[in-house]
């Protein structure tokens, strides 16, 4: 089925470890996004990529890096995980820089001990 | 003041009831508005866009009041399957600035 696929679904890390969340979309969308969702808070944008070859910081970029590998793939890296990064991470894609409708991946639940 | 505010609920309603949620936003320049639905431990999915003149999709009606800066979602004849969290989403002009509310939880019971 067409959509957004993100891996892994679950991950437990120790403080200081690194990891990369992978995201791929097969809808030919230009824009891709990484959000985090925490209890009592709305989805917050970490980084986004308006088109292949560009990336920009969102609301909460500290502690994260991203790579837009090609039009389909957008990865999120935690270089040195901290307990404050325990969250559910969602990748999303949209049709353009002004795209309003986002399609989300199923989410990645990350716990940092 | 939060950019997008929603009553977190939960709203507990019996099957068949009508329920309405409101959402207020602070940025008067906001251009487009949406309701997303999020089931427990799942990803958000678009429920419907909200148009200036109001719009309806089956049992769901969305309305926008720009003067008072709020949007609403009305669900008629509630079903058990409507139980979810409903996220209000506001776009001030570019998708990178989409602002999500914290969501209103609806629980429909027998």
mmCIF file of C-alpha atoms in Angstrom:
data_model
loop_
_atom_site.group_PDB
_atom_site.id
_atom_site.type_symbol
_atom_site.label_atom_id
_atom_site.label_comp_id
_atom_site.label_asym_id
_atom_site.label_seq_id
_atom_site.Cartn_x
_atom_site.Cartn_y
_atom_site.Cartn_z
ATOM 1 C CA UNK A 1 0.000 0.000 0.000
ATOM 2 C CA UNK A 2 1.234 3.496 -0.813
ATOM 3 C CA UNK A 3 2.191 5.562 2.166
ATOM 4 C CA UNK A 4 4.908 6.465 4.627
ATOM 5 C CA UNK A 5 7.014 3.734 6.168
ATOM 6 C CA UNK A 6 9.210 4.347 9.173
ATOM 7 C CA UNK A 7 11.522 2.044 11.090
ATOM 8 C CA UNK A 8 12.061 0.904 13.728
ATOM 9 C CA UNK A 9 8.682 0.826 15.451
ATOM 10 C CA UNK A 10 10.228 0.487 18.899
ATOM 11 C CA UNK A 11 13.686 1.169 20.251
ATOM 12 C CA UNK A 12 15.258 1.343 23.682
ATOM 13 C CA UNK A 13 18.539 3.212 24.006
ATOM 14 C CA UNK A 14 20.895 4.028 26.806
ATOM 15 C CA UNK A 15 21.893 7.634 27.409
ATOM 16 C CA UNK A 16 24.660 8.603 25.022
ATOM 17 C CA UNK A 17 23.926 5.981 22.389
ATOM 18 C CA UNK A 18 23.178 6.998 18.835
ATOM 19 C CA UNK A 19 20.575 5.789 16.403
ATOM 20 C CA UNK A 20 18.880 6.653 13.130
ATOM 21 C CA UNK A 21 15.169 6.569 12.412
ATOM 22 C CA UNK A 22 14.434 5.770 8.803
ATOM 23 C CA UNK A 23 11.511 7.069 6.782
ATOM 24 C CA UNK A 24 10.466 6.413 3.204
ATOM 25 C CA UNK A 25 7.437 7.528 1.199
ATOM 26 C CA UNK A 26 6.212 6.261 -2.132
ATOM 27 C CA UNK A 27 3.682 9.000 -2.914
ATOM 28 C CA UNK A 28 6.101 11.186 -4.877
ATOM 29 C CA UNK A 29 5.714 13.959 -2.293
ATOM 30 C CA UNK A 30 8.203 16.802 -2.258
ATOM 31 C CA UNK A 31 8.055 17.664 1.434
ATOM 32 C CA UNK A 32 8.939 15.434 4.354
ATOM 33 C CA UNK A 33 8.808 16.081 8.084
ATOM 34 C CA UNK A 34 9.862 14.652 11.424
ATOM 35 C CA UNK A 35 7.665 15.310 14.451
ATOM 36 C CA UNK A 36 7.765 14.207 18.028
ATOM 37 C CA UNK A 37 4.673 13.688 20.177
ATOM 38 C CA UNK A 38 4.771 13.845 23.948
ATOM 39 C CA UNK A 39 1.912 13.479 26.453
ATOM 40 C CA UNK A 40 0.035 16.723 26.945
ATOM 41 C CA UNK A 41 1.774 18.403 24.034
ATOM 42 C CA UNK A 42 0.832 18.681 20.416
ATOM 43 C CA UNK A 43 2.974 17.306 17.654
ATOM 44 C CA UNK A 44 6.143 19.379 17.457
ATOM 45 C CA UNK A 45 8.208 19.719 14.317
ATOM 46 C CA UNK A 46 11.839 18.683 14.652
ATOM 47 C CA UNK A 47 13.111 19.106 11.083
ATOM 48 C CA UNK A 48 11.598 19.267 7.664
ATOM 49 C CA UNK A 49 12.674 19.039 4.063
ATOM 50 C CA UNK A 50 10.699 21.110 1.584
ATOM 51 C CA UNK A 51 12.296 19.338 -1.353
ATOM 52 C CA UNK A 52 15.066 16.936 -2.198
ATOM 53 C CA UNK A 53 18.398 18.452 -1.218
ATOM 54 C CA UNK A 54 17.077 20.882 1.391
ATOM 55 C CA UNK A 55 16.524 20.565 5.114
ATOM 56 C CA UNK A 56 15.495 23.106 7.735
ATOM 57 C CA UNK A 57 15.072 23.262 11.464
ATOM 58 C CA UNK A 58 11.653 23.117 13.005
ATOM 59 C CA UNK A 59 10.522 24.026 16.485
ATOM 60 C CA UNK A 60 12.655 21.534 18.462
ATOM 61 C CA UNK A 61 15.802 20.618 16.455
ATOM 62 C CA UNK A 62 18.365 20.431 19.263
ATOM 63 C CA UNK A 63 19.929 16.995 19.622
ATOM 64 C CA UNK A 64 18.854 15.820 16.177
ATOM 65 C CA UNK A 65 20.215 15.746 12.647
ATOM 66 C CA UNK A 66 18.510 14.801 9.411
ATOM 67 C CA UNK A 67 19.386 13.649 5.937
ATOM 68 C CA UNK A 68 17.206 13.857 2.863
ATOM 69 C CA UNK A 69 18.822 11.007 1.017
ATOM 70 C CA UNK A 70 16.634 11.304 -2.070
ATOM 71 C CA UNK A 71 13.060 12.237 -2.821
ATOM 72 C CA UNK A 72 11.738 9.140 -1.073
ATOM 73 C CA UNK A 73 13.842 8.972 2.074
ATOM 74 C CA UNK A 74 14.310 11.263 5.060
ATOM 75 C CA UNK A 75 16.196 10.012 8.099
ATOM 76 C CA UNK A 76 16.445 11.387 11.623
ATOM 77 C CA UNK A 77 19.578 10.811 13.693
ATOM 78 C CA UNK A 78 20.102 11.108 17.413
ATOM 79 C CA UNK A 79 23.846 11.463 17.912
ATOM 80 C CA UNK A 80 23.887 11.160 21.696
ATOM 81 C CA UNK A 81 20.509 10.168 23.065
ATOM 82 C CA UNK A 82 19.180 11.797 26.226
ATOM 83 C CA UNK A 83 16.202 10.793 28.407
ATOM 84 C CA UNK A 84 14.432 13.983 27.253
ATOM 85 C CA UNK A 85 14.305 12.451 23.781
ATOM 86 C CA UNK A 86 12.035 9.669 24.986
ATOM 87 C CA UNK A 87 9.026 10.198 22.764
ATOM 88 C CA UNK A 88 6.979 8.935 19.853
ATOM 89 C CA UNK A 89 8.424 10.080 16.553
ATOM 90 C CA UNK A 90 6.350 10.489 13.413
ATOM 91 C CA UNK A 91 7.581 10.972 9.908
ATOM 92 C CA UNK A 92 5.202 12.647 7.474
ATOM 93 C CA UNK A 93 5.142 13.705 3.860
ATOM 94 C CA UNK A 94 3.185 16.320 1.936
ATOM 95 C CA UNK A 95 2.806 17.472 -1.625
ATOM 96 C CA UNK A 96 4.752 20.735 -1.526
ATOM 97 C CA UNK A 97 6.193 23.587 0.500
ATOM 98 C CA UNK A 98 2.752 24.923 1.157
ATOM 99 C CA UNK A 99 1.202 21.505 1.424
ATOM 100 C CA UNK A 100 -1.491 21.337 3.987
ATOM 101 C CA UNK A 101 -2.335 17.686 4.051
ATOM 102 C CA UNK A 102 0.211 15.414 5.610
ATOM 103 C CA UNK A 103 0.394 11.639 5.493
ATOM 104 C CA UNK A 104 2.034 10.166 8.570
ATOM 105 C CA UNK A 105 4.000 7.031 9.163
ATOM 106 C CA UNK A 106 2.936 4.632 11.893
ATOM 107 C CA UNK A 107 5.348 6.110 14.425
ATOM 108 C CA UNK A 108 8.510 5.051 16.223
ATOM 109 C CA UNK A 109 8.377 4.716 19.991
ATOM 110 C CA UNK A 110 11.762 5.564 21.470
ATOM 111 C CA UNK A 111 12.769 5.145 25.098
ATOM 112 C CA UNK A 112 16.082 6.497 26.371
ATOM 113 C CA UNK A 113 17.173 5.132 29.739
ATOM 114 C CA UNK B 1 -1.309 31.744 25.165
ATOM 115 C CA UNK B 2 -0.906 28.546 23.181
ATOM 116 C CA UNK B 3 -1.119 28.934 19.415
ATOM 117 C CA UNK B 4 -3.808 26.281 19.194
ATOM 118 C CA UNK B 5 -5.926 25.328 22.167
ATOM 119 C CA UNK B 6 -8.300 22.446 22.592
ATOM 120 C CA UNK B 7 -10.257 21.069 25.515
ATOM 121 C CA UNK B 8 -8.453 17.784 26.230
ATOM 122 C CA UNK B 9 -11.616 16.026 27.370
ATOM 123 C CA UNK B 10 -12.329 13.227 27.622
ATOM 124 C CA UNK B 11 -15.801 13.635 26.215
ATOM 125 C CA UNK B 12 -17.783 10.547 27.186
ATOM 126 C CA UNK B 13 -20.961 10.243 25.126
ATOM 127 C CA UNK B 14 -23.438 7.459 24.453
ATOM 128 C CA UNK B 15 -23.754 5.947 21.039
ATOM 129 C CA UNK B 16 -26.077 8.028 18.883
ATOM 130 C CA UNK B 17 -25.326 11.288 20.645
ATOM 131 C CA UNK B 18 -24.214 14.515 19.006
ATOM 132 C CA UNK B 19 -20.967 15.978 20.248
ATOM 133 C CA UNK B 20 -19.079 19.131 19.379
ATOM 134 C CA UNK B 21 -15.480 20.168 19.891
ATOM 135 C CA UNK B 22 -14.039 23.628 19.640
ATOM 136 C CA UNK B 23 -10.518 24.757 18.949
ATOM 137 C CA UNK B 24 -9.170 28.297 19.253
ATOM 138 C CA UNK B 25 -6.119 29.680 17.500
ATOM 139 C CA UNK B 26 -4.074 32.777 18.190
ATOM 140 C CA UNK B 27 -2.566 33.639 14.807
ATOM 141 C CA UNK B 28 -5.106 35.759 12.958
ATOM 142 C CA UNK B 29 -3.105 35.314 9.748
ATOM 143 C CA UNK B 30 -3.771 31.571 9.722
ATOM 144 C CA UNK B 31 -4.879 30.445 6.324
ATOM 145 C CA UNK B 32 -6.068 26.896 6.484
ATOM 146 C CA UNK B 33 -7.504 24.606 9.074
ATOM 147 C CA UNK B 34 -7.953 20.887 9.525
ATOM 148 C CA UNK B 35 -9.187 18.193 11.804
ATOM 149 C CA UNK B 36 -7.087 15.071 12.135
ATOM 150 C CA UNK B 37 -8.096 11.926 13.934
ATOM 151 C CA UNK B 38 -5.645 9.888 15.973
ATOM 152 C CA UNK B 39 -6.502 6.463 17.329
ATOM 153 C CA UNK B 40 -4.712 5.221 20.425
ATOM 154 C CA UNK B 41 -1.053 4.491 19.674
ATOM 155 C CA UNK B 42 -1.562 5.180 15.967
ATOM 156 C CA UNK B 43 -0.608 7.946 13.595
ATOM 157 C CA UNK B 44 -2.771 11.016 12.938
ATOM 158 C CA UNK B 45 -4.921 10.830 9.831
ATOM 159 C CA UNK B 46 -6.715 13.636 8.066
ATOM 160 C CA UNK B 47 -10.400 13.689 8.948
ATOM 161 C CA UNK B 48 -11.399 16.799 7.049
ATOM 162 C CA UNK B 49 -10.354 20.247 5.999
ATOM 163 C CA UNK B 50 -12.279 23.214 7.345
ATOM 164 C CA UNK B 51 -13.558 25.734 4.823
ATOM 165 C CA UNK B 52 -14.687 29.278 5.465
ATOM 166 C CA UNK B 53 -18.255 28.516 4.545
ATOM 167 C CA UNK B 54 -18.354 25.393 6.666
ATOM 168 C CA UNK B 55 -18.375 21.901 5.267
ATOM 169 C CA UNK B 56 -19.901 18.549 5.919
ATOM 170 C CA UNK B 57 -18.741 14.999 5.343
ATOM 171 C CA UNK B 58 -21.383 12.504 6.287
ATOM 172 C CA UNK B 59 -21.951 12.741 10.031
ATOM 173 C CA UNK B 60 -19.141 15.269 10.463
ATOM 174 C CA UNK B 61 -19.530 19.029 10.139
ATOM 175 C CA UNK B 62 -16.674 21.491 10.427
ATOM 176 C CA UNK B 63 -17.034 25.241 10.823
ATOM 177 C CA UNK B 64 -14.669 28.173 10.918
ATOM 178 C CA UNK B 65 -15.220 31.477 12.684
ATOM 179 C CA UNK B 66 -12.409 33.798 11.655
ATOM 180 C CA UNK B 67 -13.700 36.748 13.664
ATOM 181 C CA UNK B 68 -13.528 34.785 16.907
ATOM 182 C CA UNK B 69 -10.622 32.633 15.749
ATOM 183 C CA UNK B 70 -12.051 29.242 16.397
ATOM 184 C CA UNK B 71 -12.973 26.138 14.482
ATOM 185 C CA UNK B 72 -15.420 23.479 15.477
ATOM 186 C CA UNK B 73 -16.173 19.865 14.715
ATOM 187 C CA UNK B 74 -19.653 18.430 15.146
ATOM 188 C CA UNK B 75 -20.220 14.692 15.112
ATOM 189 C CA UNK B 76 -23.804 13.497 14.764
ATOM 190 C CA UNK B 77 -25.095 10.016 15.572
ATOM 191 C CA UNK B 78 -21.846 9.017 17.285
ATOM 192 C CA UNK B 79 -20.552 5.504 16.686
ATOM 193 C CA UNK B 80 -18.317 3.398 18.891
ATOM 194 C CA UNK B 81 -15.745 3.616 16.108
ATOM 195 C CA UNK B 82 -15.612 7.409 16.501
ATOM 196 C CA UNK B 83 -13.733 6.936 19.780
ATOM 197 C CA UNK B 84 -10.373 8.609 19.174
ATOM 198 C CA UNK B 85 -8.461 11.807 19.785
ATOM 199 C CA UNK B 86 -9.307 14.671 17.450
ATOM 200 C CA UNK B 87 -6.485 17.052 16.619
ATOM 201 C CA UNK B 88 -7.079 20.601 15.508
ATOM 202 C CA UNK B 89 -4.443 21.760 13.022
ATOM 203 C CA UNK B 90 -3.803 25.310 11.869
ATOM 204 C CA UNK B 91 -1.618 26.421 8.975
ATOM 205 C CA UNK B 92 -0.418 30.027 9.039
ATOM 206 C CA UNK B 93 0.802 29.810 5.464
ATOM 207 C CA UNK B 94 3.395 27.114 5.007
ATOM 208 C CA UNK B 95 3.244 23.462 5.936
ATOM 209 C CA UNK B 96 6.458 23.815 7.917
ATOM 210 C CA UNK B 97 4.529 26.005 10.325
ATOM 211 C CA UNK B 98 1.592 23.689 10.826
ATOM 212 C CA UNK B 99 0.546 23.892 14.452
ATOM 213 C CA UNK B 100 -1.155 20.973 16.104
ATOM 214 C CA UNK B 101 -3.440 21.179 19.088
ATOM 215 C CA UNK B 102 -2.963 18.683 21.879
ATOM 216 C CA UNK B 103 -6.184 16.941 20.918
ATOM 217 C CA UNK B 104 -9.613 16.260 22.358
ATOM 218 C CA UNK B 105 -10.326 12.709 23.388
ATOM 219 C CA UNK B 106 -13.732 11.259 22.568
ATOM 220 C CA UNK B 107 -15.043 8.059 24.090
ATOM 221 C CA UNK B 108 -18.321 6.749 22.711
ATOM 222 C CA UNK B 109 -20.007 4.147 24.882
ATOM 223 C CA UNK B 110 -22.915 1.736 24.500
#
